[in-house]
């Protein structure tokens, strides 16, 4: 279950060289840097980026091994559409505390802490969206389906539908060993160390609890988390929803490889939900 984090400078260099992060431009944006207390006993490094006089905010949740720099490209989509942005590091990532990654199980509680802080700070007129990539997408769904449907809309990019099912697929693909042998052993040590089971991390089991609109996004060629997982989530979701299967890119590359189509789909979704009107 352990994955080595990407070096912060590696992420910064990658995003800068690809033109997805402009350090000089980011530096000029009005920002507040804060530490939000997790209910689990550590702090979450959070940056509020607020170029607009508005109570419309989008929180960005990054994927496993990444950090908040990777969230900037998604945040920029919403800044350009009149929203303010909130980026933060998950537990055990970037500048936040915490010793382990739980693929959404504990991260959903941290996301609630960020949402709660923002609602207190901005007051009752807050219009809130949450965008998540990979583990951040699963975290978003677990938060909305298990804790509270606390945002006005959600955008989930390449989530897994069920952690146990994902691990079974990855063990077969990468380790070439029977999951029925490897997975119970790993789950035993996970329960011993982190006090939860992979069976408890299942967005598809709670998706029907989410009433607010969801935009589901996935690359058709994703080999790490199969797009069929997002399709299953989309089918199970009741109420307002939209699905975008990007033609190009592997895991978590839908925006990188299909930027124009990605942004157009976001515009259509926000307009359908009444949160944005295209010019």
GROMACS .gro file of C-alpha atoms in nm:
model
  279
    1UNK     CA    1   0.000   0.000   0.000
    2UNK     CA    2   0.304   0.228   0.043
    3UNK     CA    3   0.404   0.451  -0.246
    4UNK     CA    4   0.707   0.677  -0.237
    5UNK     CA    5   0.618   1.044  -0.263
    6UNK     CA    6   0.745   1.242  -0.559
    7UNK     CA    7   1.014   1.493  -0.471
    8UNK     CA    8   0.865   1.842  -0.438
    9UNK     CA    9   1.124   1.988  -0.675
   10UNK     CA   10   1.054   1.714  -0.929
   11UNK     CA   11   0.683   1.806  -0.935
   12UNK     CA   12   0.770   2.175  -0.956
   13UNK     CA   13   1.014   2.122  -1.244
   14UNK     CA   14   0.775   1.890  -1.430
   15UNK     CA   15   0.479   2.125  -1.408
   16UNK     CA   16   0.687   2.434  -1.488
   17UNK     CA   17   0.863   2.283  -1.790
   18UNK     CA   18   0.529   2.160  -1.927
   19UNK     CA   19   0.384   2.511  -1.899
   20UNK     CA   20   0.123   2.407  -1.645
   21UNK     CA   21   0.274   2.609  -1.359
   22UNK     CA   22   0.411   2.962  -1.388
   23UNK     CA   23   0.601   3.045  -1.066
   24UNK     CA   24   0.617   3.417  -1.142
   25UNK     CA   25   0.244   3.441  -1.217
   26UNK     CA   26   0.156   3.231  -0.912
   27UNK     CA   27   0.368   3.458  -0.693
   28UNK     CA   28   0.167   3.765  -0.799
   29UNK     CA   29  -0.172   3.613  -0.710
   30UNK     CA   30  -0.336   3.731  -0.385
   31UNK     CA   31  -0.292   3.444  -0.141
   32UNK     CA   32  -0.336   3.339   0.218
   33UNK     CA   33  -0.124   3.055   0.355
   34UNK     CA   34  -0.275   2.878   0.652
   35UNK     CA   35  -0.244   2.562   0.858
   36UNK     CA   36  -0.571   2.377   0.912
   37UNK     CA   37  -0.595   2.135   1.202
   38UNK     CA   38  -0.680   1.779   1.102
   39UNK     CA   39  -0.908   1.593   1.346
   40UNK     CA   40  -0.638   1.326   1.337
   41UNK     CA   41  -0.377   1.538   1.513
   42UNK     CA   42  -0.161   1.703   1.247
   43UNK     CA   43  -0.187   2.014   1.030
   44UNK     CA   44  -0.271   2.057   0.663
   45UNK     CA   45  -0.073   2.316   0.468
   46UNK     CA   46  -0.332   2.510   0.273
   47UNK     CA   47  -0.317   2.804   0.032
   48UNK     CA   48  -0.620   3.017  -0.051
   49UNK     CA   49  -0.576   3.193  -0.385
   50UNK     CA   50  -0.819   3.485  -0.400
   51UNK     CA   51  -0.789   3.714  -0.704
   52UNK     CA   52  -1.167   3.773  -0.716
   53UNK     CA   53  -1.408   3.953  -0.484
   54UNK     CA   54  -1.641   3.654  -0.465
   55UNK     CA   55  -1.765   3.380  -0.237
   56UNK     CA   56  -1.728   3.118  -0.512
   57UNK     CA   57  -1.447   2.876  -0.428
   58UNK     CA   58  -1.315   2.544  -0.558
   59UNK     CA   59  -1.103   2.312  -0.342
   60UNK     CA   60  -0.851   2.099  -0.534
   61UNK     CA   61  -0.750   1.754  -0.403
   62UNK     CA   62  -0.430   1.609  -0.553
   63UNK     CA   63  -0.345   1.243  -0.612
   64UNK     CA   64  -0.115   1.007  -0.425
   65UNK     CA   65   0.260   1.095  -0.438
   66UNK     CA   66   0.178   1.446  -0.570
   67UNK     CA   67   0.143   1.778  -0.385
   68UNK     CA   68  -0.041   2.107  -0.411
   69UNK     CA   69   0.179   2.231  -0.700
   70UNK     CA   70   0.013   1.966  -0.918
   71UNK     CA   71  -0.324   2.116  -0.819
   72UNK     CA   72  -0.245   2.459  -0.963
   73UNK     CA   73  -0.325   2.362  -1.325
   74UNK     CA   74  -0.676   2.261  -1.220
   75UNK     CA   75  -0.717   2.563  -0.995
   76UNK     CA   76  -0.634   2.790  -1.288
   77UNK     CA   77  -0.936   2.657  -1.478
   78UNK     CA   78  -1.160   2.795  -1.207
   79UNK     CA   79  -0.967   3.118  -1.149
   80UNK     CA   80  -1.023   3.197  -1.516
   81UNK     CA   81  -1.397   3.146  -1.462
   82UNK     CA   82  -1.432   3.381  -1.167
   83UNK     CA   83  -1.382   3.138  -0.879
   84UNK     CA   84  -1.121   3.158  -0.606
   85UNK     CA   85  -0.916   2.849  -0.532
   86UNK     CA   86  -0.802   2.640  -0.237
   87UNK     CA   87  -0.509   2.401  -0.272
   88UNK     CA   88  -0.366   2.189   0.008
   89UNK     CA   89  -0.135   1.896   0.071
   90UNK     CA   90  -0.288   1.566   0.178
   91UNK     CA   91  -0.154   1.390   0.487
   92UNK     CA   92   0.203   1.260   0.438
   93UNK     CA   93   0.241   1.482   0.132
   94UNK     CA   94   0.408   1.816   0.068
   95UNK     CA   95   0.414   2.037   0.377
   96UNK     CA   96   0.132   1.866   0.567
   97UNK     CA   97   0.171   1.634   0.864
   98UNK     CA   98   0.065   1.273   0.897
   99UNK     CA   99   0.271   0.959   0.857
  100UNK     CA  100   0.070   0.738   0.622
  101UNK     CA  101  -0.151   0.751   0.314
  102UNK     CA  102  -0.490   0.581   0.335
  103UNK     CA  103  -0.620   0.636  -0.022
  104UNK     CA  104  -0.917   0.838   0.096
  105UNK     CA  105  -1.011   0.664   0.420
  106UNK     CA  106  -0.859   0.924   0.653
  107UNK     CA  107  -0.811   1.187   0.382
  108UNK     CA  108  -1.189   1.234   0.366
  109UNK     CA  109  -1.180   1.361   0.725
  110UNK     CA  110  -0.907   1.608   0.633
  111UNK     CA  111  -1.112   1.729   0.337
  112UNK     CA  112  -1.403   1.791   0.573
  113UNK     CA  113  -1.169   1.995   0.794
  114UNK     CA  114  -1.075   2.213   0.495
  115UNK     CA  115  -1.440   2.251   0.393
  116UNK     CA  116  -1.543   2.338   0.749
  117UNK     CA  117  -1.266   2.597   0.784
  118UNK     CA  118  -1.364   2.761   0.456
  119UNK     CA  119  -1.734   2.771   0.545
  120UNK     CA  120  -1.657   2.942   0.874
  121UNK     CA  121  -1.417   3.185   0.706
  122UNK     CA  122  -1.643   3.278   0.415
  123UNK     CA  123  -1.985   3.249   0.578
  124UNK     CA  124  -2.320   3.109   0.466
  125UNK     CA  125  -2.314   3.255   0.113
  126UNK     CA  126  -2.026   3.030   0.004
  127UNK     CA  127  -2.065   2.856  -0.332
  128UNK     CA  128  -1.831   2.556  -0.320
  129UNK     CA  129  -1.696   2.307  -0.570
  130UNK     CA  130  -1.446   2.027  -0.511
  131UNK     CA  131  -1.216   1.890  -0.782
  132UNK     CA  132  -1.015   1.574  -0.719
  133UNK     CA  133  -0.759   1.379  -0.920
  134UNK     CA  134  -0.706   1.003  -0.868
  135UNK     CA  135  -0.682   0.946  -0.491
  136UNK     CA  136  -0.810   1.301  -0.451
  137UNK     CA  137  -1.112   1.209  -0.662
  138UNK     CA  138  -1.180   0.901  -0.447
  139UNK     CA  139  -1.136   1.117  -0.136
  140UNK     CA  140  -1.391   1.363  -0.273
  141UNK     CA  141  -1.648   1.089  -0.331
  142UNK     CA  142  -1.588   0.931   0.010
  143UNK     CA  143  -1.628   1.270   0.178
  144UNK     CA  144  -1.950   1.348  -0.010
  145UNK     CA  145  -2.096   0.999   0.023
  146UNK     CA  146  -1.992   0.905   0.377
  147UNK     CA  147  -1.958   1.229   0.575
  148UNK     CA  148  -2.163   1.506   0.413
  149UNK     CA  149  -2.274   1.618   0.070
  150UNK     CA  150  -2.117   1.948   0.162
  151UNK     CA  151  -2.025   2.109  -0.172
  152UNK     CA  152  -2.246   2.247  -0.448
  153UNK     CA  153  -2.073   2.041  -0.719
  154UNK     CA  154  -1.793   1.790  -0.763
  155UNK     CA  155  -1.550   1.708  -1.044
  156UNK     CA  156  -1.376   1.372  -1.007
  157UNK     CA  157  -1.091   1.291  -1.245
  158UNK     CA  158  -0.983   0.924  -1.271
  159UNK     CA  159  -1.118   0.795  -0.938
  160UNK     CA  160  -1.118   0.429  -0.841
  161UNK     CA  161  -1.457   0.280  -0.759
  162UNK     CA  162  -1.337   0.028  -0.502
  163UNK     CA  163  -0.989   0.007  -0.346
  164UNK     CA  164  -0.993  -0.371  -0.300
  165UNK     CA  165  -1.093  -0.422  -0.662
  166UNK     CA  166  -0.822  -0.180  -0.777
  167UNK     CA  167  -0.555  -0.362  -0.578
  168UNK     CA  168  -0.666  -0.699  -0.716
  169UNK     CA  169  -0.630  -0.563  -1.069
  170UNK     CA  170  -0.288  -0.407  -1.000
  171UNK     CA  171  -0.154  -0.720  -0.827
  172UNK     CA  172  -0.251  -0.933  -1.127
  173UNK     CA  173  -0.102  -0.682  -1.371
  174UNK     CA  174   0.221  -0.584  -1.196
  175UNK     CA  175   0.317  -0.855  -0.948
  176UNK     CA  176   0.184  -1.158  -1.137
  177UNK     CA  177   0.080  -1.327  -0.813
  178UNK     CA  178  -0.268  -1.443  -0.709
  179UNK     CA  179  -0.447  -1.156  -0.529
  180UNK     CA  180  -0.615  -1.408  -0.298
  181UNK     CA  181  -0.272  -1.469  -0.140
  182UNK     CA  182  -0.114  -1.123  -0.150
  183UNK     CA  183  -0.412  -0.903  -0.066
  184UNK     CA  184  -0.525  -1.064   0.264
  185UNK     CA  185  -0.169  -1.043   0.393
  186UNK     CA  186  -0.137  -0.677   0.299
  187UNK     CA  187  -0.477  -0.602   0.444
  188UNK     CA  188  -0.383  -0.771   0.772
  189UNK     CA  189  -0.079  -0.546   0.816
  190UNK     CA  190  -0.283  -0.243   0.710
  191UNK     CA  191  -0.544  -0.312   0.978
  192UNK     CA  192  -0.267  -0.368   1.231
  193UNK     CA  193  -0.079  -0.047   1.146
  194UNK     CA  194  -0.345   0.198   1.029
  195UNK     CA  195  -0.666   0.055   1.179
  196UNK     CA  196  -0.867   0.023   0.859
  197UNK     CA  197  -0.928  -0.233   0.585
  198UNK     CA  198  -0.912  -0.190   0.208
  199UNK     CA  199  -1.276  -0.302   0.205
  200UNK     CA  200  -1.371   0.022   0.378
  201UNK     CA  201  -1.242   0.238   0.092
  202UNK     CA  202  -1.520   0.200  -0.162
  203UNK     CA  203  -1.660   0.510  -0.334
  204UNK     CA  204  -1.908   0.302  -0.534
  205UNK     CA  205  -2.071   0.177  -0.215
  206UNK     CA  206  -2.161   0.534  -0.112
  207UNK     CA  207  -2.207   0.714  -0.446
  208UNK     CA  208  -2.586   0.689  -0.423
  209UNK     CA  209  -2.575   0.913  -0.114
  210UNK     CA  210  -2.447   1.207  -0.319
  211UNK     CA  211  -2.727   1.429  -0.446
  212UNK     CA  212  -2.522   1.721  -0.580
  213UNK     CA  213  -2.399   1.726  -0.943
  214UNK     CA  214  -2.085   1.530  -1.035
  215UNK     CA  215  -1.868   1.552  -1.345
  216UNK     CA  216  -1.680   1.226  -1.398
  217UNK     CA  217  -1.360   1.237  -1.606
  218UNK     CA  218  -1.125   0.958  -1.715
  219UNK     CA  219  -0.870   0.891  -1.990
  220UNK     CA  220  -0.979   0.605  -2.214
  221UNK     CA  221  -0.623   0.467  -2.219
  222UNK     CA  222  -0.567   0.474  -1.842
  223UNK     CA  223  -0.392   0.148  -1.748
  224UNK     CA  224  -0.342   0.229  -1.378
  225UNK     CA  225  -0.707   0.283  -1.287
  226UNK     CA  226  -0.929   0.148  -1.561
  227UNK     CA  227  -1.191   0.387  -1.704
  228UNK     CA  228  -1.453   0.120  -1.641
  229UNK     CA  229  -1.430   0.216  -1.273
  230UNK     CA  230  -1.543   0.570  -1.349
  231UNK     CA  231  -1.811   0.441  -1.584
  232UNK     CA  232  -1.944   0.220  -1.303
  233UNK     CA  233  -1.951   0.518  -1.066
  234UNK     CA  234  -2.131   0.726  -1.327
  235UNK     CA  235  -2.394   0.458  -1.380
  236UNK     CA  236  -2.457   0.422  -1.007
  237UNK     CA  237  -2.482   0.797  -0.938
  238UNK     CA  238  -2.838   0.928  -0.909
  239UNK     CA  239  -2.935   1.282  -1.007
  240UNK     CA  240  -2.732   1.542  -1.201
  241UNK     CA  241  -2.419   1.397  -1.359
  242UNK     CA  242  -2.194   1.418  -1.664
  243UNK     CA  243  -1.926   1.187  -1.807
  244UNK     CA  244  -1.619   1.281  -2.012
  245UNK     CA  245  -1.392   1.004  -2.141
  246UNK     CA  246  -1.080   1.171  -2.281
  247UNK     CA  247  -0.929   1.027  -2.598
  248UNK     CA  248  -0.563   1.086  -2.512
  249UNK     CA  249  -0.336   1.022  -2.217
  250UNK     CA  250  -0.269   0.762  -1.949
  251UNK     CA  251  -0.351   0.791  -1.580
  252UNK     CA  252  -0.424   1.144  -1.458
  253UNK     CA  253  -0.340   1.290  -1.799
  254UNK     CA  254  -0.686   1.387  -1.921
  255UNK     CA  255  -0.616   1.757  -1.871
  256UNK     CA  256  -0.253   1.740  -1.983
  257UNK     CA  257  -0.337   1.570  -2.314
  258UNK     CA  258  -0.687   1.704  -2.385
  259UNK     CA  259  -0.686   2.055  -2.240
  260UNK     CA  260  -0.932   2.217  -2.481
  261UNK     CA  261  -1.188   1.937  -2.452
  262UNK     CA  262  -1.136   1.919  -2.075
  263UNK     CA  263  -1.206   2.288  -2.023
  264UNK     CA  264  -1.501   2.283  -2.262
  265UNK     CA  265  -1.655   1.993  -2.067
  266UNK     CA  266  -1.603   2.177  -1.738
  267UNK     CA  267  -1.774   2.484  -1.888
  268UNK     CA  268  -2.070   2.276  -2.007
  269UNK     CA  269  -2.102   2.109  -1.667
  270UNK     CA  270  -2.086   2.434  -1.471
  271UNK     CA  271  -2.337   2.596  -1.707
  272UNK     CA  272  -2.575   2.300  -1.677
  273UNK     CA  273  -2.550   2.332  -1.298
  274UNK     CA  274  -2.608   2.707  -1.308
  275UNK     CA  275  -2.265   2.810  -1.178
  276UNK     CA  276  -2.116   2.957  -1.497
  277UNK     CA  277  -2.236   3.115  -1.819
  278UNK     CA  278  -2.013   3.089  -2.124
  279UNK     CA  279  -1.954   3.412  -2.313
   0.00000   0.00000   0.00000
